[in-house]
């Protein structure tokens, strides 16, 4: 919710899991949020970051490493790491 000046005044803004697009609840203490920095050709940070939120359900299933590999490959951070298998 916003006030008259246009500032957010909510006490809690829920996050969405990057792997499943489900809402991460406030009581999900197993969830993690990972920020990956954008870098240039020399490996120096350019100032921007990409945020991935992984829910506790995905982590408990042991799928968080595969999910992060899939997400970063589709965003262009990794190459030839993740491939779709039926």
Coordinates of C-alpha atoms in Angstrom, one line a residue:
X1 CA 0.0 0.0 0.0
X2 CA 1.2 3.5 -0.7
X3 CA 0.7 6.7 1.3
X4 CA -0.2 10.2 0.0
X5 CA 3.5 10.8 -0.9
X6 CA 3.8 7.6 -3.0
X7 CA 6.0 5.7 -0.5
X8 CA 5.4 2.1 0.3
X9 CA 4.1 1.7 3.9
X10 CA 3.5 -2.1 4.0
X11 CA 5.3 -3.8 6.8
X12 CA 5.9 -7.0 4.8
X13 CA 6.2 -7.4 1.0
X14 CA 6.1 -11.1 0.1
X15 CA 8.6 -12.6 -2.3
X16 CA 8.1 -15.1 -5.1
X17 CA 10.2 -18.2 -5.6
X18 CA 12.2 -17.8 -8.8
X19 CA 12.0 -21.5 -9.5
X20 CA 8.3 -22.2 -9.0
X21 CA 6.7 -18.7 -9.0
X22 CA 5.0 -19.5 -5.7
X23 CA 4.8 -17.0 -2.9
X24 CA 7.3 -17.4 -0.2
X25 CA 5.5 -17.0 3.2
X26 CA 6.8 -15.0 6.1
X27 CA 7.2 -18.2 8.1
X28 CA 9.4 -19.9 5.5
X29 CA 12.7 -19.7 7.4
X30 CA 14.4 -22.2 5.0
X31 CA 14.1 -19.8 2.0
X32 CA 17.1 -18.0 0.7
X33 CA 17.7 -15.0 -1.5
X34 CA 20.9 -14.9 -3.7
X35 CA 22.2 -11.7 -5.4
X36 CA 24.5 -12.3 -8.4
X37 CA 26.5 -9.3 -9.5
X38 CA 26.8 -8.2 -13.1
X39 CA 30.5 -8.1 -14.2
X40 CA 32.4 -6.7 -17.2
X41 CA 35.0 -8.5 -19.3
X42 CA 37.7 -8.0 -16.6
X43 CA 35.5 -9.6 -13.9
X44 CA 34.8 -6.3 -12.1
X45 CA 31.3 -5.5 -10.8
X46 CA 29.3 -3.0 -12.9
X47 CA 26.9 -2.1 -10.1
X48 CA 23.9 -4.1 -11.1
X49 CA 22.7 -7.4 -9.6
X50 CA 20.2 -10.1 -10.4
X51 CA 18.2 -11.5 -7.5
X52 CA 17.0 -15.1 -7.2
X53 CA 14.7 -16.2 -4.3
X54 CA 14.5 -19.9 -3.6
X55 CA 11.7 -21.3 -1.4
X56 CA 12.3 -23.8 1.5
X57 CA 10.2 -26.4 -0.4
X58 CA 12.6 -26.4 -3.4
X59 CA 15.5 -26.5 -1.0
X60 CA 14.1 -29.5 1.0
X61 CA 13.5 -31.4 -2.3
X62 CA 17.2 -30.9 -3.1
X63 CA 16.4 -29.1 -6.3
X64 CA 17.9 -25.7 -5.5
X65 CA 21.2 -26.2 -7.2
X66 CA 19.5 -27.4 -10.4
X67 CA 17.0 -24.5 -10.2
X68 CA 19.8 -21.9 -9.8
X69 CA 21.8 -23.5 -12.7
X70 CA 18.6 -23.4 -14.9
X71 CA 17.8 -19.8 -14.0
X72 CA 21.3 -18.4 -14.5
X73 CA 21.7 -20.3 -17.8
X74 CA 18.5 -18.8 -19.2
X75 CA 19.7 -15.3 -18.0
X76 CA 23.0 -15.7 -19.6
X77 CA 25.3 -16.0 -16.6
X78 CA 26.3 -19.6 -17.2
X79 CA 26.9 -21.5 -20.4
X80 CA 26.8 -25.2 -21.1
X81 CA 26.0 -26.1 -17.5
X82 CA 22.3 -26.9 -17.5
X83 CA 20.5 -28.9 -20.2
X84 CA 16.9 -30.1 -20.2
X85 CA 16.5 -33.9 -19.7
X86 CA 13.2 -35.8 -20.1

